[in-house]
PDB file of C-alpha atoms (C1' of nucleotides) in Angstrom:
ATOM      1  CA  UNK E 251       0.000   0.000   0.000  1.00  0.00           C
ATOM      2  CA  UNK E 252       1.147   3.314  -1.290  1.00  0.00           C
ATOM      3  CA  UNK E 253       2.740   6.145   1.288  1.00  0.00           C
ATOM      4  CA  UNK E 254       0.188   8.388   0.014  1.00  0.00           C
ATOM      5  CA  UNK E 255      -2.545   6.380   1.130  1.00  0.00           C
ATOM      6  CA  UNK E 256      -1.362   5.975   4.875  1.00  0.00           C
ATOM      7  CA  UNK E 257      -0.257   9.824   4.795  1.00  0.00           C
ATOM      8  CA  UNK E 258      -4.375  10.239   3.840  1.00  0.00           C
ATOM      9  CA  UNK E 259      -5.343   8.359   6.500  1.00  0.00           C
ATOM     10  CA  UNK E 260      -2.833   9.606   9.157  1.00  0.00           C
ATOM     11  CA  UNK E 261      -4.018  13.553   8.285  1.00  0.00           C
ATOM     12  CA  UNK E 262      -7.968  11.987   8.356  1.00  0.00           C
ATOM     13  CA  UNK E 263      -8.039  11.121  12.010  1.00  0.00           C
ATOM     14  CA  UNK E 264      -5.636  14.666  12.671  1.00  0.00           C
ATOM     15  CA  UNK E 265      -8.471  16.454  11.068  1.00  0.00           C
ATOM     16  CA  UNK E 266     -11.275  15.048  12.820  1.00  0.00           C
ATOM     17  CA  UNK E 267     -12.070  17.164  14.742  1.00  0.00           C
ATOM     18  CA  UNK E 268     -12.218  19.847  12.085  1.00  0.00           C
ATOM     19  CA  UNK E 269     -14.167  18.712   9.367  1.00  0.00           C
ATOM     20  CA  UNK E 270     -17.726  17.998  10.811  1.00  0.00           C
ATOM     21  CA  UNK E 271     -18.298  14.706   8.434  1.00  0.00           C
ATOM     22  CA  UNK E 272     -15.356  12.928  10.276  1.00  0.00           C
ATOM     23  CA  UNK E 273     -17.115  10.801  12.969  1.00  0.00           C
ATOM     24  CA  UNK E 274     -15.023   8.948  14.241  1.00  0.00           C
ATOM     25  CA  UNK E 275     -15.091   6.332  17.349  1.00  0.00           C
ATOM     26  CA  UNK E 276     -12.487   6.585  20.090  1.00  0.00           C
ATOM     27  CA  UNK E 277     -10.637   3.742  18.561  1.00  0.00           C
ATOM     28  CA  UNK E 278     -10.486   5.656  15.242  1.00  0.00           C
ATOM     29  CA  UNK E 279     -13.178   3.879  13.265  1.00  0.00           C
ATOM     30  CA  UNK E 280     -16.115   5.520  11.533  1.00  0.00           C
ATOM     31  CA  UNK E 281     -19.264   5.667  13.725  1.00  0.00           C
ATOM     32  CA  UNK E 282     -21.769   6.677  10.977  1.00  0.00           C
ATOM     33  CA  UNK E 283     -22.777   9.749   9.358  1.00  0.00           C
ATOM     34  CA  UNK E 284     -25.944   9.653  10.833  1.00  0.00           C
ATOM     35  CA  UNK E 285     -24.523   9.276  14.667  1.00  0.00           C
ATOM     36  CA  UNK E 286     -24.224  13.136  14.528  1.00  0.00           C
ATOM     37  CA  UNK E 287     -25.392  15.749  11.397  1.00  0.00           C
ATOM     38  CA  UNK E 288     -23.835  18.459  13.325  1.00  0.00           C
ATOM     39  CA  UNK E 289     -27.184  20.110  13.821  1.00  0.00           C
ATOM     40  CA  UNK E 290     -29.093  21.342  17.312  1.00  0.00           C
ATOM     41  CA  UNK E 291     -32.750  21.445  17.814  1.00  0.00           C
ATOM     42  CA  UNK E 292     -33.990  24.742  19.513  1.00  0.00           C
ATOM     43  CA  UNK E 293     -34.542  22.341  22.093  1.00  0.00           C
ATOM     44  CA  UNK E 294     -30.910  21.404  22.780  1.00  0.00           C
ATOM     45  CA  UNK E 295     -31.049  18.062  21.334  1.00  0.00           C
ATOM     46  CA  UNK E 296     -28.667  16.715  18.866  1.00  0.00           C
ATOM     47  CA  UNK E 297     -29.447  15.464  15.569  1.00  0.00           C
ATOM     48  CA  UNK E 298     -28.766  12.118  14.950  1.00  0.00           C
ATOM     49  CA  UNK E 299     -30.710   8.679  13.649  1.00  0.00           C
ATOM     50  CA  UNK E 300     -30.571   5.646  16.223  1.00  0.00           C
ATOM     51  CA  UNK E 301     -31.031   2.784  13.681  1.00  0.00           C
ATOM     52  CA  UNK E 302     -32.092   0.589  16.731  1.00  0.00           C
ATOM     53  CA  UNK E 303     -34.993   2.959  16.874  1.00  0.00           C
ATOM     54  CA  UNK E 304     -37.944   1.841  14.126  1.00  0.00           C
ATOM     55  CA  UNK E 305     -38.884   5.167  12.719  1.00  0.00           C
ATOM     56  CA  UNK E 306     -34.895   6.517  12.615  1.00  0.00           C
ATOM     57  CA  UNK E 307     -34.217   3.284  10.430  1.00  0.00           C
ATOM     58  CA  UNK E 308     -36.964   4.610   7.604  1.00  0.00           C
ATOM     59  CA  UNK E 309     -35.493   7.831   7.959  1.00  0.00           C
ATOM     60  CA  UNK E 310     -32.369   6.685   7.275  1.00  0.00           C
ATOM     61  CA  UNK E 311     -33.386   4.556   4.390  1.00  0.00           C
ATOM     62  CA  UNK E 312     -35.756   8.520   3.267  1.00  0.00           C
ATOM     63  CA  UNK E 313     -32.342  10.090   3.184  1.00  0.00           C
ATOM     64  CA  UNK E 314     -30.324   7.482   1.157  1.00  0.00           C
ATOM     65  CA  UNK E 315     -33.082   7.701  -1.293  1.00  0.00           C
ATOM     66  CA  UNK E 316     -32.998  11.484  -0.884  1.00  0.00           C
ATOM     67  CA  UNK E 317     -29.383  11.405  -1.670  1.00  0.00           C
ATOM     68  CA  UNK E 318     -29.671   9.767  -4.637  1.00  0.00           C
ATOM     69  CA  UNK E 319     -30.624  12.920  -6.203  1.00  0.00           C
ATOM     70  CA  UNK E 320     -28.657  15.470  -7.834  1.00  0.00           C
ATOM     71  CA  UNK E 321     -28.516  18.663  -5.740  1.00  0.00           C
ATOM     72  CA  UNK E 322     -26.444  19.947  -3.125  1.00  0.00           C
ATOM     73  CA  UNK E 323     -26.195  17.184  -0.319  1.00  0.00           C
ATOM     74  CA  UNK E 324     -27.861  19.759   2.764  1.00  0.00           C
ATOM     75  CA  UNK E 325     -30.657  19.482   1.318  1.00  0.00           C
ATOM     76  CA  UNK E 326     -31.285  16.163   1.661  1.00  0.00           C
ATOM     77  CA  UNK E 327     -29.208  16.105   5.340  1.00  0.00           C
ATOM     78  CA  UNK E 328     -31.968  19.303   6.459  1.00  0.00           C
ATOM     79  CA  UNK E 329     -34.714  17.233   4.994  1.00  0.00           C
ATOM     80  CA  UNK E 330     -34.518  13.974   7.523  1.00  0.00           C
ATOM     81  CA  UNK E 331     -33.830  16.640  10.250  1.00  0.00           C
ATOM     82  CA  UNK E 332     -37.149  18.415   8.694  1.00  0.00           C
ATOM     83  CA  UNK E 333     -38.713  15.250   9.017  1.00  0.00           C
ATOM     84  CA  UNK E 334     -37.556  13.567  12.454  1.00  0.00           C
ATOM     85  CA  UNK E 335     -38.623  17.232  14.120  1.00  0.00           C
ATOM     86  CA  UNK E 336     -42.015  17.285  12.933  1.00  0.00           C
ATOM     87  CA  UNK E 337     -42.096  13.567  13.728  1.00  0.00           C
ATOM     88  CA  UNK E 338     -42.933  12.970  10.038  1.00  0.00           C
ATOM     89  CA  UNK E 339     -40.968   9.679  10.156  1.00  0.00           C
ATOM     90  CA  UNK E 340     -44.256   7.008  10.238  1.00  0.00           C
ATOM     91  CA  UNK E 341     -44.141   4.278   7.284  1.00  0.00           C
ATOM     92  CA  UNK E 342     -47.983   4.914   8.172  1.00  0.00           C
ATOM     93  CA  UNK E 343     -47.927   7.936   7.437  1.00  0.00           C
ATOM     94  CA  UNK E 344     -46.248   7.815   4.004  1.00  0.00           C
ATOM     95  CA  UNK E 345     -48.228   5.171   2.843  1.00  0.00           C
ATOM     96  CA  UNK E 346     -51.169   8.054   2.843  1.00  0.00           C
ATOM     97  CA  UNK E 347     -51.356  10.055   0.109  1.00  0.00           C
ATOM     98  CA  UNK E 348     -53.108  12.354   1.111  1.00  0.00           C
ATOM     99  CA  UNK E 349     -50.550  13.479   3.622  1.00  0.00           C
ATOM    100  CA  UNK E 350     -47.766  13.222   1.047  1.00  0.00           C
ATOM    101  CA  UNK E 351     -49.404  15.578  -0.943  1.00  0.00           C
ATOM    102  CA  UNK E 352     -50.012  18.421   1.323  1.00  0.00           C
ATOM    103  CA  UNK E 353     -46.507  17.762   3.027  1.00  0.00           C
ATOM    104  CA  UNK E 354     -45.320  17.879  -0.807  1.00  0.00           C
ATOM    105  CA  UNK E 355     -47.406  21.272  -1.556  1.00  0.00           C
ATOM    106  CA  UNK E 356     -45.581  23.128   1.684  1.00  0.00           C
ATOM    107  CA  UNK E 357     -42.296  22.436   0.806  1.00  0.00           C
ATOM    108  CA  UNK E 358     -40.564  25.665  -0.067  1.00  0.00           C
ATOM    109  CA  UNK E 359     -41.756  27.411   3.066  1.00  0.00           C
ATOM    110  CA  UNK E 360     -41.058  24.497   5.470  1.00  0.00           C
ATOM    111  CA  UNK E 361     -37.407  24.355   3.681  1.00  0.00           C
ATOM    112  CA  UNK E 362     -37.105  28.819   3.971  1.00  0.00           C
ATOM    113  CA  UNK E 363     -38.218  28.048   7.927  1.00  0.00           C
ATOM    114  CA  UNK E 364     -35.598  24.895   8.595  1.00  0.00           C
ATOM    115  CA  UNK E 365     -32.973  27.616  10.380  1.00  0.00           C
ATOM    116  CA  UNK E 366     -35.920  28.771  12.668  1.00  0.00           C
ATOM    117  CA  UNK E 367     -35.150  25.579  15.117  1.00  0.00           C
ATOM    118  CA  UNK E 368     -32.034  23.876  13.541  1.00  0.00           C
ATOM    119  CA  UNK E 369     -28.911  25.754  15.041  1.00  0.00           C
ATOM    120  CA  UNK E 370     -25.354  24.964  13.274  1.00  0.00           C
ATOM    121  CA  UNK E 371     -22.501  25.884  14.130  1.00  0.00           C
ATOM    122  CA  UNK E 372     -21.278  26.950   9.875  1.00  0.00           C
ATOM    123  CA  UNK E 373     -23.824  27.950   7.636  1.00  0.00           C
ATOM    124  CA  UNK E 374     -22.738  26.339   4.469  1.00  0.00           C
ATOM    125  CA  UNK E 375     -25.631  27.564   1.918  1.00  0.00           C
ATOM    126  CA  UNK E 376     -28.004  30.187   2.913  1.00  0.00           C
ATOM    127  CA  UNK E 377     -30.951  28.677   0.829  1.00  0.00           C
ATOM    128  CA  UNK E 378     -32.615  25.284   1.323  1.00  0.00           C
ATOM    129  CA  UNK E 379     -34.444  23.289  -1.430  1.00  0.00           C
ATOM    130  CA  UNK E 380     -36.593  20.689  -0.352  1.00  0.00           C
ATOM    131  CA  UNK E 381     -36.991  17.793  -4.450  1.00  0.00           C
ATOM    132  CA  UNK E 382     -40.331  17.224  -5.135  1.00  0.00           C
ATOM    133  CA  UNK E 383     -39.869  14.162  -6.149  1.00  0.00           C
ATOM    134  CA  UNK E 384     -38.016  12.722  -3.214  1.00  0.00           C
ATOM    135  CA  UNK E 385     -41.870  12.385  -1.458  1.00  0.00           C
ATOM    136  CA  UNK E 386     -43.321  10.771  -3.949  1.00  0.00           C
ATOM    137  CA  UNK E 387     -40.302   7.759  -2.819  1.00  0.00           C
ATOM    138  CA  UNK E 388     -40.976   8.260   0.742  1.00  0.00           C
ATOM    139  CA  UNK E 389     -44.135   6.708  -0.203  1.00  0.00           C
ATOM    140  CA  UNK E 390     -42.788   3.890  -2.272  1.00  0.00           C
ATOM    141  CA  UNK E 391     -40.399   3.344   0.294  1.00  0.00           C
ATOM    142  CA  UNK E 392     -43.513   2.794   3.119  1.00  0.00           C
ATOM    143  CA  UNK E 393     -45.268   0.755   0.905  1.00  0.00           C
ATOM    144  CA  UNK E 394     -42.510  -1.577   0.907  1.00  0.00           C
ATOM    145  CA  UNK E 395     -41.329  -0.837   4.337  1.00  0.00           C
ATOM    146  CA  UNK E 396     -42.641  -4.749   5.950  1.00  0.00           C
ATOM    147  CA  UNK E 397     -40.836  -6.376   2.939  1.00  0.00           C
ATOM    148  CA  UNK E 398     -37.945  -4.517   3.575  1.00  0.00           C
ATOM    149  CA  UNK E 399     -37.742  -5.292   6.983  1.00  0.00           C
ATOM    150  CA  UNK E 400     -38.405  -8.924   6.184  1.00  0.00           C
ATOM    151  CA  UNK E 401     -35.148  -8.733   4.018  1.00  0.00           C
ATOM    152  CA  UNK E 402     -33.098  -7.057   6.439  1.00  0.00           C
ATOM    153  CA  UNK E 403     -33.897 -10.075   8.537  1.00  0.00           C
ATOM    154  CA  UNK E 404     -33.468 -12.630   6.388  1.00  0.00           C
ATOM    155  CA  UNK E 405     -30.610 -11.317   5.043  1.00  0.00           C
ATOM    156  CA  UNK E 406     -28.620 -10.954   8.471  1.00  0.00           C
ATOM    157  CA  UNK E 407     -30.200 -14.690   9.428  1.00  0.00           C
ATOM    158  CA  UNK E 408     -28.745 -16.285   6.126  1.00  0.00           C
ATOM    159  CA  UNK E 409     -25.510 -14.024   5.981  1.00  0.00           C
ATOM    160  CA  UNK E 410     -26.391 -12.611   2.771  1.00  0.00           C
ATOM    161  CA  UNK E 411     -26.456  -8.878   2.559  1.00  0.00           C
ATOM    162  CA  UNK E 412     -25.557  -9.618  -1.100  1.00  0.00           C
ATOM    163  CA  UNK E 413     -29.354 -10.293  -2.077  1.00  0.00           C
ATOM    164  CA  UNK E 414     -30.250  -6.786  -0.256  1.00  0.00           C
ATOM    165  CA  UNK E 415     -28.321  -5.223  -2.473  1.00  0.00           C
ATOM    166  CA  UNK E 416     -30.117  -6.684  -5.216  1.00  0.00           C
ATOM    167  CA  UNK E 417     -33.442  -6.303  -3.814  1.00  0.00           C
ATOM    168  CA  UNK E 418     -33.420  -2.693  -2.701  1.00  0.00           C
ATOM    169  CA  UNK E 419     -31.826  -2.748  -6.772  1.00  0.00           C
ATOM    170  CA  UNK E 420     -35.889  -4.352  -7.653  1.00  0.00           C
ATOM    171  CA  UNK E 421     -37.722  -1.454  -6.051  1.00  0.00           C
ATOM    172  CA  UNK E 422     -38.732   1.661  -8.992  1.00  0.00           C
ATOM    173  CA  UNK E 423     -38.443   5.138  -7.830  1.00  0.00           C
ATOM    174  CA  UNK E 424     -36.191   5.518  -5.249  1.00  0.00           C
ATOM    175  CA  UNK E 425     -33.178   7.213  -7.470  1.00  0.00           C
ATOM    176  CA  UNK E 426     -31.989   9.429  -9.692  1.00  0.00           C
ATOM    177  CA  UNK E 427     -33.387   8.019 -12.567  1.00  0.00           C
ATOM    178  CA  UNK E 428     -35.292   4.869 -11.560  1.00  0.00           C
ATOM    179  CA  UNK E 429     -33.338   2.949  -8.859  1.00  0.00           C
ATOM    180  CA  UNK E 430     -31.243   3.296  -5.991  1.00  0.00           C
ATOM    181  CA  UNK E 431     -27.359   2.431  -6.765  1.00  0.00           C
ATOM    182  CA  UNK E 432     -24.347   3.347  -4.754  1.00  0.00           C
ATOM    183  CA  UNK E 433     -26.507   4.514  -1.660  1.00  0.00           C
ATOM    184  CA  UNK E 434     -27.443   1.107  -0.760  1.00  0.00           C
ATOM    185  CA  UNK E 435     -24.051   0.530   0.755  1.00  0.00           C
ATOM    186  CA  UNK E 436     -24.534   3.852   2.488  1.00  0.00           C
ATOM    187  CA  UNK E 437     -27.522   2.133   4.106  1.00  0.00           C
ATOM    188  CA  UNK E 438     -25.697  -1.016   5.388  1.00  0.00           C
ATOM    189  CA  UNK E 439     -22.375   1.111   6.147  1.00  0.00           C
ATOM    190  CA  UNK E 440     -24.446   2.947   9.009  1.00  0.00           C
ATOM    191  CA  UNK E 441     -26.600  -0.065   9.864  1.00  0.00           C
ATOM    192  CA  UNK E 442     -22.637  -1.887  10.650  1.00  0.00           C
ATOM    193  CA  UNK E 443     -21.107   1.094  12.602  1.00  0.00           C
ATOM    194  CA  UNK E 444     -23.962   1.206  14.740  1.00  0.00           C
ATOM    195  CA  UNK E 445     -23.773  -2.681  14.999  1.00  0.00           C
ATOM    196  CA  UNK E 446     -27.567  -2.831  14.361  1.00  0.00           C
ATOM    197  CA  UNK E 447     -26.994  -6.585  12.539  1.00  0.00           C
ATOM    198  CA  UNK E 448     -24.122  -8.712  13.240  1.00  0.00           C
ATOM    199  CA  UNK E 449     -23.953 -10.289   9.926  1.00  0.00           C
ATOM    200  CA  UNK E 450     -23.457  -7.320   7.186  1.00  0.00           C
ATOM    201  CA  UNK E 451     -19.740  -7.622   6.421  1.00  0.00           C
ATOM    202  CA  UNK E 452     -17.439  -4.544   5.804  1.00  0.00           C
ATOM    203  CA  UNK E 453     -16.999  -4.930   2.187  1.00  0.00           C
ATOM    204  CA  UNK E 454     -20.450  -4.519   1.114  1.00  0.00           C
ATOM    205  CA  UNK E 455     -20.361  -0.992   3.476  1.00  0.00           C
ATOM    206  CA  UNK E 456     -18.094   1.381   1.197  1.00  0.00           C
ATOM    207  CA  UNK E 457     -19.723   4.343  -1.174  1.00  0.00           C
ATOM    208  CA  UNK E 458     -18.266   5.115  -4.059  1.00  0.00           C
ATOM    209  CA  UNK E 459     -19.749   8.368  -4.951  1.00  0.00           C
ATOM    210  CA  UNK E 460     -18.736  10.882  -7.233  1.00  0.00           C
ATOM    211  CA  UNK E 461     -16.112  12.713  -4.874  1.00  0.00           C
ATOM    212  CA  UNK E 462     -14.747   8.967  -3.891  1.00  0.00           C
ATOM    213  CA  UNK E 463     -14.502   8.266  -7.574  1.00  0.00           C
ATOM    214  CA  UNK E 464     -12.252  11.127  -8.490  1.00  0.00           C
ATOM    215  CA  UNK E 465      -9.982  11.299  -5.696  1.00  0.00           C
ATOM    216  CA  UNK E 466      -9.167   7.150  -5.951  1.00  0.00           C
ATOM    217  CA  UNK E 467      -7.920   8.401  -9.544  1.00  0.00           C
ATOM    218  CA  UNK E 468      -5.497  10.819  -7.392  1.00  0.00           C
ATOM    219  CA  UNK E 469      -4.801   7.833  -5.452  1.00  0.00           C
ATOM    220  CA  UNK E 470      -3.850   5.468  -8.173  1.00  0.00           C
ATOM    221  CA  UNK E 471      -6.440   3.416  -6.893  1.00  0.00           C
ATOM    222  CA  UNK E 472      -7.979   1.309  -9.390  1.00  0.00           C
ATOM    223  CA  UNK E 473     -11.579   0.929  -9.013  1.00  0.00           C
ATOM    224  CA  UNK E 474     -13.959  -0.945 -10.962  1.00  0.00           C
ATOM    225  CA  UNK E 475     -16.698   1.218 -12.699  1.00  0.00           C
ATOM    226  CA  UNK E 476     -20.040   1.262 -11.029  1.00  0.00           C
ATOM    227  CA  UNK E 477     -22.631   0.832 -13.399  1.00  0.00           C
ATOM    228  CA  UNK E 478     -24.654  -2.182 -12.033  1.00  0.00           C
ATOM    229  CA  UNK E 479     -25.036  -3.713  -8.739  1.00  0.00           C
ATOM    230  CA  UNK E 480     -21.941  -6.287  -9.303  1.00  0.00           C
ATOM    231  CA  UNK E 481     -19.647  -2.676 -10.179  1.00  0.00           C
ATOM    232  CA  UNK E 482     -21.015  -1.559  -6.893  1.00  0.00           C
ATOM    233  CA  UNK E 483     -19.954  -4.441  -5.140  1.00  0.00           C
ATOM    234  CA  UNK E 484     -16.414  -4.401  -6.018  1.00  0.00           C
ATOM    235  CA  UNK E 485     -15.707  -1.465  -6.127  1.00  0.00           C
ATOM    236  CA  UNK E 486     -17.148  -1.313  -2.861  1.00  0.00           C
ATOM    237  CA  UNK E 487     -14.640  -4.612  -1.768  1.00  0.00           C
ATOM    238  CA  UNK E 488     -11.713  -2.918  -3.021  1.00  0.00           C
ATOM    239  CA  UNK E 489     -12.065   0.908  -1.201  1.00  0.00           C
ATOM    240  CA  UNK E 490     -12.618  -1.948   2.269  1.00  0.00           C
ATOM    241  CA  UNK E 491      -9.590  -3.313   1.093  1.00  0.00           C
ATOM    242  CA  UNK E 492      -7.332  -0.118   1.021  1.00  0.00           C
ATOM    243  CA  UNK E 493      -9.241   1.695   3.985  1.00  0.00           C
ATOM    244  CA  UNK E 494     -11.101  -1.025   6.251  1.00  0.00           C
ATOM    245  CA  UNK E 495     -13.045   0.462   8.878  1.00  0.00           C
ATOM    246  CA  UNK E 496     -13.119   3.919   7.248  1.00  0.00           C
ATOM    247  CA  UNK E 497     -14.956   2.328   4.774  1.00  0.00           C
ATOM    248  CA  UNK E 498     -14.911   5.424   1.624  1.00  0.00           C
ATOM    249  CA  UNK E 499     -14.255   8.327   4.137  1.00  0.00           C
ATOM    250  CA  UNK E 500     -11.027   8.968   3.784  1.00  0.00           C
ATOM    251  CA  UNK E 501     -10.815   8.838  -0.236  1.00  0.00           C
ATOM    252  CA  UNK E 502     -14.358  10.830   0.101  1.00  0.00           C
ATOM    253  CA  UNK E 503     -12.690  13.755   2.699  1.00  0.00           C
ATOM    254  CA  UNK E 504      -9.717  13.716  -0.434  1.00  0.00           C
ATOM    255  CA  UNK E 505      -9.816  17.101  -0.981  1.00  0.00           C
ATOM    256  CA  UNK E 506     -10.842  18.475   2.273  1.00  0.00           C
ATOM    257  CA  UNK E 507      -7.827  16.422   4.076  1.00  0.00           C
ATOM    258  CA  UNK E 508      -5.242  17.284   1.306  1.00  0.00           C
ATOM    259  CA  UNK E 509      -5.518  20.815   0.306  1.00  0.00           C
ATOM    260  CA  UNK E 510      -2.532  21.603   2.186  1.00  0.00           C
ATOM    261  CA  UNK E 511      -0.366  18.611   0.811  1.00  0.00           C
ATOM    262  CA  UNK E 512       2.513  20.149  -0.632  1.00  0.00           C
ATOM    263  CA  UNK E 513       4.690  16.860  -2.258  1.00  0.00           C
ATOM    264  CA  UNK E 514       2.349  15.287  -4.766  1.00  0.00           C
TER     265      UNK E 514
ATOM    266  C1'  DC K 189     -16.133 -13.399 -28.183  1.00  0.00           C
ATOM    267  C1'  DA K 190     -17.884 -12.303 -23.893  1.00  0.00           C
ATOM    268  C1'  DA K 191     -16.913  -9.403 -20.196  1.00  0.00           C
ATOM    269  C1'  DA K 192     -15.131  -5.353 -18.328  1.00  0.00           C
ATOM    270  C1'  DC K 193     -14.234  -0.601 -18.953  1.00  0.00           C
ATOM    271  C1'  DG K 194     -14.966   4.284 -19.506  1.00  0.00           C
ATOM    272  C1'  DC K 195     -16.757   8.242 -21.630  1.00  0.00           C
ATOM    273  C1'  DG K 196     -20.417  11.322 -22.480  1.00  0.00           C
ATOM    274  C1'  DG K 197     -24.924  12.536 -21.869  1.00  0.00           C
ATOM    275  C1'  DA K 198     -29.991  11.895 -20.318  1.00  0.00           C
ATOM    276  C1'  DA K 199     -32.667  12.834 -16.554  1.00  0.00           C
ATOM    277  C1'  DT K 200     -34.425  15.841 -13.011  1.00  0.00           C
ATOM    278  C1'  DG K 201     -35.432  19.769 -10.226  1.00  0.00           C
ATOM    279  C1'  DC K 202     -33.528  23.766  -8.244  1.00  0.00           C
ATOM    280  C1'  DA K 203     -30.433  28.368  -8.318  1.00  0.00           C
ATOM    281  C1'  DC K 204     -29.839  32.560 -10.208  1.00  0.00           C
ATOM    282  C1'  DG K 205     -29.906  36.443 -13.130  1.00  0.00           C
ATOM    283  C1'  DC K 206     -32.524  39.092 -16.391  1.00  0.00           C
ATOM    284  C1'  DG K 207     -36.168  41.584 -18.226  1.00  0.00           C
ATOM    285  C1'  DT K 208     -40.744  43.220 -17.915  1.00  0.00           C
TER     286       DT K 208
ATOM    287  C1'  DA J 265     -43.627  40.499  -8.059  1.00  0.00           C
ATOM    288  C1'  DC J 266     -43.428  37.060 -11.683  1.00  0.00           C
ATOM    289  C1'  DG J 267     -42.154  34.300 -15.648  1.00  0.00           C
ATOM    290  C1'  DC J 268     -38.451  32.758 -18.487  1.00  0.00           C
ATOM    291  C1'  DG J 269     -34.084  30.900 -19.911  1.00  0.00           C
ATOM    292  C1'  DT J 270     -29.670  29.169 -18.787  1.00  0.00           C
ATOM    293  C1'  DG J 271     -26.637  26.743 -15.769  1.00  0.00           C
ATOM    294  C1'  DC J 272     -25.594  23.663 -11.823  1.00  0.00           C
ATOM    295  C1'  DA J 273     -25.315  19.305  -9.375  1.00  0.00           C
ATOM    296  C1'  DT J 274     -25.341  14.375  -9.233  1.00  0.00           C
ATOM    297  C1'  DT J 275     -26.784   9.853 -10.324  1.00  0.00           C
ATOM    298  C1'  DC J 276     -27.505   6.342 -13.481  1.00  0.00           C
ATOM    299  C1'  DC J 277     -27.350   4.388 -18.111  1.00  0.00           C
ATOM    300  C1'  DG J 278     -26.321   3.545 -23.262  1.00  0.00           C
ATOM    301  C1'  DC J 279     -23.085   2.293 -26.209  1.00  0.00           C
ATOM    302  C1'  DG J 280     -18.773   2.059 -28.359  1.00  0.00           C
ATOM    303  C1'  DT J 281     -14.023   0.413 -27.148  1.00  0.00           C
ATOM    304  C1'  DT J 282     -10.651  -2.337 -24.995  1.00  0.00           C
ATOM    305  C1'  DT J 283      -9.049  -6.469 -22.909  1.00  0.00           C
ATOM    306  C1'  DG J 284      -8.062 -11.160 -21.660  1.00  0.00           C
TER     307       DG J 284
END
DNA sequence: CAAACGCGGAATGCACGCGT
DNA sequence: ACGCGTGCATTCCGCGTTTG
């Protein structure tokens, strides 16, 4: 393994306590990005999802699917907090549409009013968007929320996160275009640092998004195109294989962690 | 000759500036 | 204040090219 890889890493866990992504555990592994969004309730409390709570889990399956969009990635982070304040985060609820349609028809004056009880410390865009289309998969997502769970299980019982892959792949509407892709592994990456099952391996937890993409090319890392779920999966194997239990962080932070690296 | 790769662009909704 | 056009951001996919 290249010096430039463990110089990455090394300036990562300096940096921590910096950049406000970097969550790391006191043994230096990565806790979860959704152990702490760095944003305060009016109220004091601290935004976070615990998966081992029912309605934080759909959240945190609302903002992988809500990350699968384009647009800047606050608005999808604002969005869950949006949701988990008003207590918006009932598969019962979704499955109404009635409800997803008025919630849908109020979004640009719930997103103007999001600063009015979330505090943060850095203000990193003024304006909030709230995608209209991300509600219409909230409700596909709570119409399949039992067979979901169902895989979850059977997935962790048969140690085979594999086939969740592929069947969170079967479900229309959650992405970009049609499907969820690379945000799947963002699902089971925070499901494994909160230990939630004991079964989903490390390998299938890395995300190679956009930002991890470009700086593995800095890296000389070769990894595989992802263009299907098989691409996903190694590509996802190899960044576990170079960073382990930083899973895509530390390639992802690239830029953020490197800016002052003066001997490439 | 099939499988893997990689580029470019479709898709989608919002940001922003401009003119009226 | 409002509508319009252009540009941005990001994911996912089509298709031609390379590779073993």
């Amino acid at each position: 393994m290249n010096e430039r890889i463990e110089y990455l890493k090394k300036k990562l866990i300096e940096k921590k306590e910096i950049l406000p992504y970097i969550n790391l555990n006191e043994k230096n592994e990565y806790a979860g990005w959704v152990s702490d969004f760095h944003i305060f309730f009016i109220n004091g409390e601290n935004m976070k999802l615990d998966l081992s709570d029912k309605s934080d889990l759909f959240l945190l399956f609302v903002l992988a699917s809500a990350w699968s969009r384009s647009g800047a990635w606050e608005n999808a982070a604002f969005f869950v907090a949006y949701l988990k304040y008003h207590g918006y985060a009932e598969p019962e609820q979704w499955r109404n549409t009635v409800f997803v349609e008025e919630l849908c028809a109020k979004r640009y004056e719930e997103a103007d009013r999001i600063y009015e009880y979330c505090i943060v410390k850095k203000k990193t865009r003024k304006k909030l968007a709230f995608r209209s289309d991300i509600y219409d998969s909230i409700h596909i997502l709570a119409c399949n929320w039992d067979a979901i769970g169902e895989q979850l299980e059977k997935s962790n019982d048969n140690n085979d996160f594999e086939s969740f892959i592929y069947f969170m792949r079967t479900i229309e509407g959650l992405g970009c275009k049609k499907r969820m892709l690379i945000k799947i592994t963002l699902i089971l990456r925070e499901l494994r640092c909160q230990k939630i099952y004991q079964n989903i391996p490390g390998y299938l937890c890395c995300v190679p998004d956009r930002r991890v993409v470009q700086a593995c090319k800095k890296l000389n890392i070769k990894l595989p195109v992802v263009q299907d779920t098989k691409g996903l999966i190694s590509a996802s194997k190899r960044l576990y294989e170079y960073f382990g239990e930083l899973y895509d962080i530390p390639p992802f932070a690239y830029d953020d962690v490197m800016e002052d690296m003066t001997w490439i």
